[in-house]
GROMACS .gro file of C-alpha atoms in nm:
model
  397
    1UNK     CA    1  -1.935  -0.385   2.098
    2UNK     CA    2  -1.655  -0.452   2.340
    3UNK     CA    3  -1.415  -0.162   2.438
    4UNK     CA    4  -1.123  -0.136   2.234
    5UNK     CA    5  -0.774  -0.245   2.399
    6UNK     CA    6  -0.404  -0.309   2.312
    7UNK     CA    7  -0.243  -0.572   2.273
    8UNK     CA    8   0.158  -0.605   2.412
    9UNK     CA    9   0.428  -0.630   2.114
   10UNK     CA   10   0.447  -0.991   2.069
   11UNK     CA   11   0.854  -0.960   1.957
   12UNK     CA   12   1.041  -0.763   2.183
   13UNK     CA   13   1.317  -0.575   2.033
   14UNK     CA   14   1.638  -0.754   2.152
   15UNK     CA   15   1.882  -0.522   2.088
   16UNK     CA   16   1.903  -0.322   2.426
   17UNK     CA   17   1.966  -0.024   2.312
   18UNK     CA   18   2.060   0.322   2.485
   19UNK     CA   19   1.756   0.534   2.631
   20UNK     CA   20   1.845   0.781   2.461
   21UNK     CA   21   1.695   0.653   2.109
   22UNK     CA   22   1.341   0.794   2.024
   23UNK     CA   23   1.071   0.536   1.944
   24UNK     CA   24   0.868   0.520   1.645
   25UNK     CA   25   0.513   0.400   1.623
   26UNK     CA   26   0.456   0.287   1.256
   27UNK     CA   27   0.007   0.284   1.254
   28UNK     CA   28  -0.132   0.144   0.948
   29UNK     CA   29  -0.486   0.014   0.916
   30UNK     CA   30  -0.499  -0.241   0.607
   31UNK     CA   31  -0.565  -0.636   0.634
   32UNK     CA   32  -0.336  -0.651   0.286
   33UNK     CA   33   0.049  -0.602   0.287
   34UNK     CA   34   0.108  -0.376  -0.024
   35UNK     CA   35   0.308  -0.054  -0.131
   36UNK     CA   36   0.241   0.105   0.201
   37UNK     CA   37   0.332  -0.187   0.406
   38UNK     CA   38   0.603  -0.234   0.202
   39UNK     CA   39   0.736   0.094   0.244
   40UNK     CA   40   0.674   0.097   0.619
   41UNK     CA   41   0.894  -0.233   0.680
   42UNK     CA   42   1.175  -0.136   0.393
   43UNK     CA   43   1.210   0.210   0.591
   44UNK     CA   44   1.215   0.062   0.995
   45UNK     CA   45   1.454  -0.223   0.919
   46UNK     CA   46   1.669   0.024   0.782
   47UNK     CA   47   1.697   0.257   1.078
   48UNK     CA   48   1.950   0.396   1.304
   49UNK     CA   49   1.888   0.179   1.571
   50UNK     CA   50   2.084   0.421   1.803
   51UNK     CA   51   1.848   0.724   1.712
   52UNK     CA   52   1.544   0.559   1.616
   53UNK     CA   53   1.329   0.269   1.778
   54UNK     CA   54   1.049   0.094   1.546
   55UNK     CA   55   0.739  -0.046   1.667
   56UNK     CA   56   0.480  -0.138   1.399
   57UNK     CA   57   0.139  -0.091   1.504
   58UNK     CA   58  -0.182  -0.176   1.334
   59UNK     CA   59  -0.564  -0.263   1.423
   60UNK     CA   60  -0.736  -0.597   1.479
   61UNK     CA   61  -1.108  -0.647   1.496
   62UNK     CA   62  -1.073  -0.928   1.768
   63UNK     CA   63  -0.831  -1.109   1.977
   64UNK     CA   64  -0.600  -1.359   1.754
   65UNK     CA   65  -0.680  -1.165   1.460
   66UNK     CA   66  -0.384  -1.202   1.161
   67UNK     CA   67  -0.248  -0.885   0.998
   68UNK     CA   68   0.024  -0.938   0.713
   69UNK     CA   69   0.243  -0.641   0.788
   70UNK     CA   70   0.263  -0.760   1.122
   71UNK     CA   71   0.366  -1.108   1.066
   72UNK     CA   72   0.607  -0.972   0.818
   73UNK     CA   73   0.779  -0.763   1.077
   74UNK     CA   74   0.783  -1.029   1.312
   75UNK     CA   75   0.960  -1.239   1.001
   76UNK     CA   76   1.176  -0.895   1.007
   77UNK     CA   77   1.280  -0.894   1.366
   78UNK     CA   78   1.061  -0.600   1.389
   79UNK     CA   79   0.867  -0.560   1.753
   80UNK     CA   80   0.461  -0.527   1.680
   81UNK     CA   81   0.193  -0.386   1.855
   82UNK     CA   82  -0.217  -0.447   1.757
   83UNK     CA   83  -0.477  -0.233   1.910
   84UNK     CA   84  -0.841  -0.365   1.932
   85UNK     CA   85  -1.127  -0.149   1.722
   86UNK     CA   86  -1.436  -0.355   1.586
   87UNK     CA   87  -1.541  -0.046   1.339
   88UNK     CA   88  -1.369   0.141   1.102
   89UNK     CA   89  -1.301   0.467   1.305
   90UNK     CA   90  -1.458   0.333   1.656
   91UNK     CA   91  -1.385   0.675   1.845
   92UNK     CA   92  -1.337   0.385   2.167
   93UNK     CA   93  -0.999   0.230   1.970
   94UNK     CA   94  -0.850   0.565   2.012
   95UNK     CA   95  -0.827   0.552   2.383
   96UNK     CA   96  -0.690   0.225   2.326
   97UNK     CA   97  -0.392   0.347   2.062
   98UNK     CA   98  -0.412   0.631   2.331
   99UNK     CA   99  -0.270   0.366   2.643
  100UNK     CA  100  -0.031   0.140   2.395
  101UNK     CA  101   0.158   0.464   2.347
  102UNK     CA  102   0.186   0.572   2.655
  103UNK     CA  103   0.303   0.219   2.747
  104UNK     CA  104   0.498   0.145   2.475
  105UNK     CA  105   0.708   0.486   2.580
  106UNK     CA  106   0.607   0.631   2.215
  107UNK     CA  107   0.814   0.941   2.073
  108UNK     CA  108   0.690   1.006   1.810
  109UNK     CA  109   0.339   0.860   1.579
  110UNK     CA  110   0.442   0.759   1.152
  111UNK     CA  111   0.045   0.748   0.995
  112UNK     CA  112  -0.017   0.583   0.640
  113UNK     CA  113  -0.371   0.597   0.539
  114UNK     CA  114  -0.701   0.762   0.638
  115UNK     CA  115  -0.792   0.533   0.963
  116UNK     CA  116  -0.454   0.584   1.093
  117UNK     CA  117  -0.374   0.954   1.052
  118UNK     CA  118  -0.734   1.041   1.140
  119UNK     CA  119  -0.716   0.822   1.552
  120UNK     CA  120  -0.280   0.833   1.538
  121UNK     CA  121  -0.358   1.235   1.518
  122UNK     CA  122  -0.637   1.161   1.830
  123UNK     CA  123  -0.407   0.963   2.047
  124UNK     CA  124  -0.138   1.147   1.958
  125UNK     CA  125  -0.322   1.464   2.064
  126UNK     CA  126  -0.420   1.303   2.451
  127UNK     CA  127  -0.080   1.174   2.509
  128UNK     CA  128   0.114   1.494   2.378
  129UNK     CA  129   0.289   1.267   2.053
  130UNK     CA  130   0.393   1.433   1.725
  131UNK     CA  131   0.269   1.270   1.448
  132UNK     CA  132   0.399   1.259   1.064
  133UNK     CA  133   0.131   1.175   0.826
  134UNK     CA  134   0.251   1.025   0.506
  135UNK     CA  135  -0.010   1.110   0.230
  136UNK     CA  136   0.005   0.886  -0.102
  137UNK     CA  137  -0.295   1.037  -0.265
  138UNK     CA  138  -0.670   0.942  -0.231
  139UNK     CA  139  -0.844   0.725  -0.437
  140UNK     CA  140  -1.242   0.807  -0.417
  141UNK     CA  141  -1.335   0.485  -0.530
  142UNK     CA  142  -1.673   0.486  -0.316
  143UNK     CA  143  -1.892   0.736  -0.167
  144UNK     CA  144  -1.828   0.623   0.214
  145UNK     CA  145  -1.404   0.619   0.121
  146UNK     CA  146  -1.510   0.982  -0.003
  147UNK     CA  147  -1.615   1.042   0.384
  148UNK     CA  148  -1.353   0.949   0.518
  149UNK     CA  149  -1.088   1.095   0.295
  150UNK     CA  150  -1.251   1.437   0.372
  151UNK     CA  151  -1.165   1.381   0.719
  152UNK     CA  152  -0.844   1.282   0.637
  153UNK     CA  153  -0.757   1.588   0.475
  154UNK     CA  154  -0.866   1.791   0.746
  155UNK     CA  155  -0.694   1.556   0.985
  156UNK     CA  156  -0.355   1.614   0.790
  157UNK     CA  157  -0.382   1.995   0.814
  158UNK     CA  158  -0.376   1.908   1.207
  159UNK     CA  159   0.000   1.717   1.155
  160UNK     CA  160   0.326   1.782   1.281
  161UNK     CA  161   0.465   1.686   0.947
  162UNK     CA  162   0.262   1.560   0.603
  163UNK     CA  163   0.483   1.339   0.387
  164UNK     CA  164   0.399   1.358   0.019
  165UNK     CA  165   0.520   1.089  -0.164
  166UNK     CA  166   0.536   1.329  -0.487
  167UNK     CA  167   0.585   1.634  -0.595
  168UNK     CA  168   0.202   1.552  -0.749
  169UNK     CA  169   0.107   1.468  -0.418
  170UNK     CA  170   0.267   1.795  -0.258
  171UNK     CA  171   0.044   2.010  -0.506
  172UNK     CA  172  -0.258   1.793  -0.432
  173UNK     CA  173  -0.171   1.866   0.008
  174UNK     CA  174  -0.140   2.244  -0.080
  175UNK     CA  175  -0.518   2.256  -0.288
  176UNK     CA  176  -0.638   2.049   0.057
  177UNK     CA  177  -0.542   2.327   0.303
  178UNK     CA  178  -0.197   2.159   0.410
  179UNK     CA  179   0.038   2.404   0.495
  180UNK     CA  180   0.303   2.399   0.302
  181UNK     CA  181   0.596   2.437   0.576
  182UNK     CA  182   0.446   2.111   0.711
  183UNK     CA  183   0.459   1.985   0.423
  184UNK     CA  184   0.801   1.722   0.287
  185UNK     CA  185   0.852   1.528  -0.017
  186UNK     CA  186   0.951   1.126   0.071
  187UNK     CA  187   0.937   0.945  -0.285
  188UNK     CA  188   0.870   0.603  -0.219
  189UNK     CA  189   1.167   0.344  -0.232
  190UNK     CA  190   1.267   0.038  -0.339
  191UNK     CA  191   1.460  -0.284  -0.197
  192UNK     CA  192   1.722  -0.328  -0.475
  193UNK     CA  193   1.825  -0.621  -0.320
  194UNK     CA  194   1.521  -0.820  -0.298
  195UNK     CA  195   1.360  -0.655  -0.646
  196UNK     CA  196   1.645  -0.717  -0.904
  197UNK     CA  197   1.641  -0.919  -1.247
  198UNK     CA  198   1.607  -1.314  -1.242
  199UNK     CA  199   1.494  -1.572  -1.445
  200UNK     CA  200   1.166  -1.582  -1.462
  201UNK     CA  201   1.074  -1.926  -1.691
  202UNK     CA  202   0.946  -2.135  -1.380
  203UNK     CA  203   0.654  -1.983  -1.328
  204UNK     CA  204   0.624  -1.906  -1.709
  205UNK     CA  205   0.613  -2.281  -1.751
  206UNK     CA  206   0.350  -2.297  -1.501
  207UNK     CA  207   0.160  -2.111  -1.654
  208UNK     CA  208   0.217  -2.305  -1.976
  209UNK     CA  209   0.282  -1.957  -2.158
  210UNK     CA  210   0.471  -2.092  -2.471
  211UNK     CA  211   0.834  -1.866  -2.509
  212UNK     CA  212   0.663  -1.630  -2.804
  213UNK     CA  213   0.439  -1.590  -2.622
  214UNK     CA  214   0.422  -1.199  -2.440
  215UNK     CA  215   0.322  -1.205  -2.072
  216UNK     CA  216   0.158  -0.867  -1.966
  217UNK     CA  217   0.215  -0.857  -1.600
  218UNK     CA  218  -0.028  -0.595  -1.362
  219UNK     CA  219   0.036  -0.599  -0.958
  220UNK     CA  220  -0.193  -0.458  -0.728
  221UNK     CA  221  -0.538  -0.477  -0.570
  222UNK     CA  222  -0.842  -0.534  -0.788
  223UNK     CA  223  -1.049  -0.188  -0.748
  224UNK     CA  224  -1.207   0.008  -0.956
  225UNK     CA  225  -0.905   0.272  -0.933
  226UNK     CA  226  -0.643   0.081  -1.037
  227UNK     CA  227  -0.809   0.083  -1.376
  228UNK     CA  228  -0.786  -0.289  -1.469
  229UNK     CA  229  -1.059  -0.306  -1.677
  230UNK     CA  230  -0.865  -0.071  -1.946
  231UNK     CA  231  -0.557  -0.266  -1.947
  232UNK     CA  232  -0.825  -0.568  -2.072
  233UNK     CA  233  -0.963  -0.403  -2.358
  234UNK     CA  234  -0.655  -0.287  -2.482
  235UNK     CA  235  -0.528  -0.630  -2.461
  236UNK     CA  236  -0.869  -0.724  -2.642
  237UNK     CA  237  -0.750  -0.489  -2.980
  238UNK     CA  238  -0.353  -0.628  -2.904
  239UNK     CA  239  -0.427  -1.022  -2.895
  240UNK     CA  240  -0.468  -1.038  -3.288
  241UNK     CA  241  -0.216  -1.062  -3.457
  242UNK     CA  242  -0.003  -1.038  -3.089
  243UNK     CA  243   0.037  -1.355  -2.897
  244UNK     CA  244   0.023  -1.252  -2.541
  245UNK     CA  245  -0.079  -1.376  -2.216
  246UNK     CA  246  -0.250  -1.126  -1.941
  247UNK     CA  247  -0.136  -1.154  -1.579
  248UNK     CA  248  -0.267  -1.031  -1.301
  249UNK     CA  249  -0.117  -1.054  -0.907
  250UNK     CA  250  -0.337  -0.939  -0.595
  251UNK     CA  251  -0.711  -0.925  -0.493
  252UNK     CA  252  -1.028  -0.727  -0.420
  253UNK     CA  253  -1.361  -0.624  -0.481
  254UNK     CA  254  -1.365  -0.568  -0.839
  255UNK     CA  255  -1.236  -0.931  -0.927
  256UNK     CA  256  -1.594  -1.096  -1.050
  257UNK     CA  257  -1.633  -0.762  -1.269
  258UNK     CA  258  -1.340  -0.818  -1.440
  259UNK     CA  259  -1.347  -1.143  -1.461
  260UNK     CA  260  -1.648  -1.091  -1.637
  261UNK     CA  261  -1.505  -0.878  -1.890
  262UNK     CA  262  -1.222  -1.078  -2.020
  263UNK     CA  263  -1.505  -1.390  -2.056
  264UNK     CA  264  -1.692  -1.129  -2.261
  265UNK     CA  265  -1.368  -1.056  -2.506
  266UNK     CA  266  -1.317  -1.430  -2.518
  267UNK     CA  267  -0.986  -1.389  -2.324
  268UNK     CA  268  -0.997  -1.669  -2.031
  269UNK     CA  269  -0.754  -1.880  -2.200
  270UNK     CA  270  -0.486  -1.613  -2.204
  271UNK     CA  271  -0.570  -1.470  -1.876
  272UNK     CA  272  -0.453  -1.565  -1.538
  273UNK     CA  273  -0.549  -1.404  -1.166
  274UNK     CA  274  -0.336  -1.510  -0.967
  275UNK     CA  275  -0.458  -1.374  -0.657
  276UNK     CA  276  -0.320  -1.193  -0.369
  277UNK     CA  277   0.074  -1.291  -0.314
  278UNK     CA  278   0.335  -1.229  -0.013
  279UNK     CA  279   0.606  -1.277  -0.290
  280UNK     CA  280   0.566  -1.052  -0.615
  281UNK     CA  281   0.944  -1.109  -0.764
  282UNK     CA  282   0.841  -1.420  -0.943
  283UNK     CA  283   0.608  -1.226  -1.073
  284UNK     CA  284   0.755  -0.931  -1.219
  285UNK     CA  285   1.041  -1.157  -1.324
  286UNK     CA  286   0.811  -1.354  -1.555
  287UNK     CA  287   0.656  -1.042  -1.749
  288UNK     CA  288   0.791  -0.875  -2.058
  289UNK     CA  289   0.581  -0.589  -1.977
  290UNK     CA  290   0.433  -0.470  -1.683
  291UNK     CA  291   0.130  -0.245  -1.686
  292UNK     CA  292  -0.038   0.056  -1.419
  293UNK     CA  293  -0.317   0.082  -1.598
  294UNK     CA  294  -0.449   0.339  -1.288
  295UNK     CA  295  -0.704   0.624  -1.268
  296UNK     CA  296  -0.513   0.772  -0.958
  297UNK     CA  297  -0.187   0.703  -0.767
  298UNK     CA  298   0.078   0.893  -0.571
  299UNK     CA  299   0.405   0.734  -0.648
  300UNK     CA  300   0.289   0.348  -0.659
  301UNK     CA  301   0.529   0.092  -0.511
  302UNK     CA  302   0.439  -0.151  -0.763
  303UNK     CA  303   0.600   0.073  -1.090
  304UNK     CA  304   0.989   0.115  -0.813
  305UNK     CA  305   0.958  -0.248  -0.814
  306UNK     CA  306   0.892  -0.371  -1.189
  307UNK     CA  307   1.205  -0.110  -1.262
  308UNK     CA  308   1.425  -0.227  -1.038
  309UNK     CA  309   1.358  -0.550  -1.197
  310UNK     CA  310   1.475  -0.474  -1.512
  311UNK     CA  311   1.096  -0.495  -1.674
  312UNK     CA  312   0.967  -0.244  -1.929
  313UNK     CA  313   0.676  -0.031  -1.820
  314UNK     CA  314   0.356   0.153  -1.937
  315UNK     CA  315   0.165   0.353  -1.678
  316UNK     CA  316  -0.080   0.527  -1.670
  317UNK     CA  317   0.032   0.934  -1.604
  318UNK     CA  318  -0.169   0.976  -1.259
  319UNK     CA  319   0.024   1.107  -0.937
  320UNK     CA  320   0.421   1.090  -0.936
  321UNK     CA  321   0.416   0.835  -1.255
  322UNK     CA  322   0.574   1.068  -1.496
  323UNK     CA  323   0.843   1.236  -1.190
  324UNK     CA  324   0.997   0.880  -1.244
  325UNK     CA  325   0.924   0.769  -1.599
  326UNK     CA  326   1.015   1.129  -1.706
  327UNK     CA  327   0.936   1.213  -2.098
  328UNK     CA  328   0.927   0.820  -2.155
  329UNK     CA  329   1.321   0.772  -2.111
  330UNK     CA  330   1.281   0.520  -1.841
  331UNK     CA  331   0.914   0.375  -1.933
  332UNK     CA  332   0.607   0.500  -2.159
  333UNK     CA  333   0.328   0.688  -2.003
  334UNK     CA  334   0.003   0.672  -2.134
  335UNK     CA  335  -0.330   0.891  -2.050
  336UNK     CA  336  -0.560   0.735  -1.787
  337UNK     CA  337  -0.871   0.577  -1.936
  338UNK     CA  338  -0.753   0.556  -2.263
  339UNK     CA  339  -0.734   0.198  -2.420
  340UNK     CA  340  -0.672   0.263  -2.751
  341UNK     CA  341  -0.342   0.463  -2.608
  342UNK     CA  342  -0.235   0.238  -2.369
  343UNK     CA  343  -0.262  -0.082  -2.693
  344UNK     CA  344  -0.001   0.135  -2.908
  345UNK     CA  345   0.230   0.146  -2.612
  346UNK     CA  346   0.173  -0.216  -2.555
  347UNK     CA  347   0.200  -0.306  -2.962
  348UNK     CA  348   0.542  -0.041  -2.955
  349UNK     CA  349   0.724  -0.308  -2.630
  350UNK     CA  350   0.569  -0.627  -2.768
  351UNK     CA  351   0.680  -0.582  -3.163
  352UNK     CA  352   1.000  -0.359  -3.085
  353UNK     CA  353   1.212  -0.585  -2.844
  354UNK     CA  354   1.539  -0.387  -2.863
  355UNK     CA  355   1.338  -0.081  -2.782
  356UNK     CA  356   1.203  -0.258  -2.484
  357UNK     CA  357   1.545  -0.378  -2.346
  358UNK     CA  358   1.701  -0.072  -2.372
  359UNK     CA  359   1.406   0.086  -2.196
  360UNK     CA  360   1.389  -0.212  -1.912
  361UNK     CA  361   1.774  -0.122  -1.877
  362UNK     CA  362   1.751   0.212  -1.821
  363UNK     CA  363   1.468   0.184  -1.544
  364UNK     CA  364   1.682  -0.063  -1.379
  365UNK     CA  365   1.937   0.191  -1.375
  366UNK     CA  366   1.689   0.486  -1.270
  367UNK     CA  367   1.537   0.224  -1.010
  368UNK     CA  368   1.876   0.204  -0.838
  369UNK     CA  369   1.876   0.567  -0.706
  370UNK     CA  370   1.549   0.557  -0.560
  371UNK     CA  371   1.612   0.294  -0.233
  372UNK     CA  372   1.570   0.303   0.133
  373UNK     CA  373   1.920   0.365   0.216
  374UNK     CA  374   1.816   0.732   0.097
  375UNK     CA  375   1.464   0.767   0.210
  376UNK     CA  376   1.544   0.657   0.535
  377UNK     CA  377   1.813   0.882   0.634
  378UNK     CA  378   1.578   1.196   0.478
  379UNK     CA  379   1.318   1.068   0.724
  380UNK     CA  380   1.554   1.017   1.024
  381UNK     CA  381   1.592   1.398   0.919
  382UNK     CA  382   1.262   1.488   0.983
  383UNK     CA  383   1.155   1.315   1.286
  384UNK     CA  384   1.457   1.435   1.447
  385UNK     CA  385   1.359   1.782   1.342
  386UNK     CA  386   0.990   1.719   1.431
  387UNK     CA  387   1.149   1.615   1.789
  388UNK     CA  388   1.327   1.953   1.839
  389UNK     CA  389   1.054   2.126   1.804
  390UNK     CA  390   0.793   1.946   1.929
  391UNK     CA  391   0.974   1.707   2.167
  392UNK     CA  392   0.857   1.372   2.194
  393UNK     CA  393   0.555   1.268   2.429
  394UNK     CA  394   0.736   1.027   2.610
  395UNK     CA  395   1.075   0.882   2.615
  396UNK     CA  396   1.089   0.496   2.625
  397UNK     CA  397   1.232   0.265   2.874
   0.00000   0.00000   0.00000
């Protein structure tokens, strides 16, 4: 296994700015570019660029490798870094996050996920760099992520700062050890300006979905947490006498299984997987519903976005679901794992369509006060607090 190295930023930041900003390291692990990626891109192009300095780091398993979310921030204007590790927590890539910060001039180490806050709180550690952890929740969803998210939780009680996308995932921080002065609630945000109402009947037509026809939109990776499987046999007991059409946008393990079980309800004419997408707004601008159908969540990116899209929602009430959706004034919660529940709330949208307009309005409307422009400046917050007290590793050139 060859040692683990960094690779330079392949977009320099052009904007020659003072020395006197701090730079941020943005480390996140995934091959996808999801919520967290999402969030991590919404927040840096948004910052103060004479305070704060974004570099958006993430790991590559060999030279030449391709990671989404850092060919989106190169689309962004966003300067990139990828550090070399061929296993999922090679102890060697640390030493190689270890030298990019040190020459990268890092201030100051943003984690999201388990492989990044468990080596960004190493390398952070032998260079002498804060690091804020932001925690959306853990998922469980195999033994060996069960490892490793035990280590995470001990590795955010070791954090400057633990961001907790939810008030849900503050409690679940505190019953993990996390002390609570470390401890600050982010919600995740929302591009109004990219996510907003549109006409969605292009890719309804492509679809061939006839105009009475209901199209039950779900976005997010195929895994056993997300809970897909329920939103199928709910649509099984909806279809008749309901004409609908079952969408699904994004990829993973559990596709064949599911796939499976919509065959088995006799469903694969009204049933399309779209597969993984760079572009969701098409999307959630052809659904009349949109569905989280999941067994766990923090605050997930994908329920901000269907809002702010003017789209009626049922969720699932996991996490920070029902901290937005409230007592089903901006969307209808449901219990986790429960078909039969989760059909009524479909059946209530599908055969009430003033009800579901006035609901679709008023998460638009609750969607609006939940963007960057305000995350962003309560973050700028913290690291500059963070900063004070621990003072950055380094300052950059």
């Amino acid at each position: 296994m060859p040692t683990a190295s960094p690779a330079r930023a392949r977009n320099e930041d052009p904007t020659g700015l003072r020395d006197t900003a701090a730079r941020v390291a943005y480390l996140v692990a995934t091959r996808s570019h999801g919520g967290p990626e999402r969030q991590i891109l919404g927040v840096a192009t948004r910052h103060e660029r004479s305070r704060f300095r974004p570099l958006i780091v993430s790991f590559v398993s060999y030279h030449g490798e391709r990671r989404p979310v850092l060919d989106e921030a190169n689309r962004a204007g966003l300067p990139t870094a990828a550090v070399r590790m061929t296993a999922t927590l090679d102890p060697r890539g640390v030493s190689g996050l270890a030298r990019m910060l040190r020459q990268e001039a890092i201030s100051l180490v943003a984690t999201y996920g388990y492989k990044a806050d468990i080596l960004g709180l190493m390398a952070g550690r032998l260079v002498g760099v804060p690091v804020v952890a932001t925690c959306g929740g853990w998922t469980g969803h195999t033994r060996l992520v069960c490892l490793y998210e035990a280590l995470d939780k001990l590795a955010l009680r070791l954090a400057d700062r633990v961001i907790a996308v939810s008030e849900a995932t503050r409690s679940a921080l505190l019953q993990s050890g996390v002390d609570p002065r470390r401890i600050a609630v982010v919600p995740n945000a929302v591009d109004g300006e990219r996510f907003r109402p549109g006409d969605g009947s292009r890719l309804r037509a492509e679809l061939g979905v006839a105009p009475d026809t209901a199209v039950i939109v779900s976005v997010g990776r195929l895994s056993r947490e997300k809970g897909h499987r329920y939103l199928i046999d709910a649509a099984a007991q909806l279809r008749s006498p309901q004409r609908i059409h079952l969408l699904f946008v994004g990829d993973g393990p559990e596709k064949p299984a599911l796939e499976r079980l919509v065959a088995s309800h006799d469903m694969t004419a009204m049933t399309t997987f779209a597969g993984w997408r760079t572009d969701v707004v098409p999307f959630y601008r052809a659904a009349d519903i949109v569905v989280l159908p999941s067994l766990t969540e923090g605050l997930p990116v994908a329920l901000l976005e269907a809002m702010a899209c003017g789209k009626p929602v049922v969720a699932s009430d996991v996490g920070g679901v029902a901290e937005v959706l409230g007592a089903s004034a901006y969307g209808l919660v449901v219990p986790p794992a429960n078909p039969s529940a989760l059909t009524n709330a479909l059946a209530c949208l599908v055969e009430r369509r003033h009800f579901a307009h006035a609901l679709a309005e008023r998460a638009r409307e609750r969607a609006t006060q939940m963007t960057f422009d305000t995350s962003v400046r309560l973050l700028e917050h913290l690291y500059a607090d963070v900063l004070r007290v621990r003072g950055p590793g380094r300052r950059h050139r």
